[in-house]
DNA sequence: CGGAATGTTGATATGCCTCAACTAAAGTGG
DNA sequence: CCACTTTAGTTGAGGCATATCAACATTCCG
């Protein structure tokens, strides 16, 4: 397993520039490492956590449960992501956090973070920036789930996951891990399982992807992006990635 | 027209606690005031603004334009809101900002803000908190637009708009301004104009609302909330509001 | 007065949902 | 090791909610 502070530094470096003093301060943050099995809840909706979660390994997701019992997944997070920097200045969780695969996470106390941000504003700005990129991803999800038919919607979703994995070095040349089953996929895109299945088959039939056992292979990146109207600008990376 | 800094102070006070020194620092921020006519673009998608926008009067919206030409509205903002605190640490606008009604806005330079945040971290935290609440609203919009049928979806949208207006003193006992036409409503909820019309008629027919000329009257708050599965927790106000 | 923007309604088409059955793969316990 | 159950994926059929098309009503504004 990679060292916690390492994961964090590397991730922030993708988006922000920190001097060596700031980096040292970051490295001195103390994290408690915990693991969760696939499917487990990490933070429950309605709770009031005093710690923040950093993903070290695996994939975690935010979701909400509706009165009908249906779940709606909101976003997915991989190593280096900080899914509840979102909750730093917020009292009560308006959603839950769960493990999509077996995961390792680092926990750091909110008050320790707040002290660090007061002492080193640039670090606070870097983390703030992370939360703003998160928000940009939410906005894009609103657009994708509200305004695209199912097949482009799935295409866009896959493009985003792959591109983000690539950006932090977690993707192979043309493949990455997306450990969702088709039921969860439906609850992500706001469609039924059957429609999720048919959308996935449609992309496979057109030879744009292969997707088995939680591993996505992209067969035609160019066309997949075009079909999904995917344009990575909203991810606000410092530079375009090479995608084969 | 209300004084710019006044609007800002009052809004932050709804969510955060600032001491008198911080308040003084905030009051000293200098804003350039500008007005826009209904329908005008305030910031274009793809631009790289060096100023931040504070809404002083009227309603502004974020939206994206799809390749098909269809617009998807993402969020709406009223006096006191800071719609692009979201873009403070972000280079390029991934969406546009437009005026839904005639509006007045205050502009403040990014670098002035950043200096203020370095000098007075609590102010930065308060604004950060604002952006996190914005993000919470985005999350809820994902859930609403992805997982609710059209009539509850509209109900939820109206509940949110009214509740937010109420929270900052911009709503009458049981009514507030929602200056959208039915075309824009459709582009907000991800449905066609016709369906938007029928959803609005359905709520009217059930005597839950009246909605004319951009003014929404709520006839039965209780039932509207229940129908829309609206629970205001995600707005993260310090206390529940009295809603008659 | 005429034209544009907006709201309303009906008819038809269609994309997606639900229901249901079946296959395949992966545990699990005797 | 094999029978059994569970989980996940796949496919077809029929129904329903929403989109599209089209016409008309209403209001606003020049």
Short mmCIF file of C-alpha atoms in Angstrom, two decimals, chain B residues 88 160 170 180 215 229 239:
data_model
loop_
_atom_site.label_atom_id
_atom_site.label_comp_id
_atom_site.label_asym_id
_atom_site.label_seq_id
_atom_site.Cartn_x
_atom_site.Cartn_y
_atom_site.Cartn_z
CA UNK B 88 -12.17 31.50 -7.79
CA UNK B 160 -35.95 24.53 -2.93
CA UNK B 170 -36.56 37.43 -0.11
CA UNK B 180 -38.65 31.24 -15.52
CA UNK B 215 -44.48 34.82 -9.07
CA UNK B 229 -39.57 14.43 -1.25
CA UNK B 239 -31.80 26.44 11.76
#
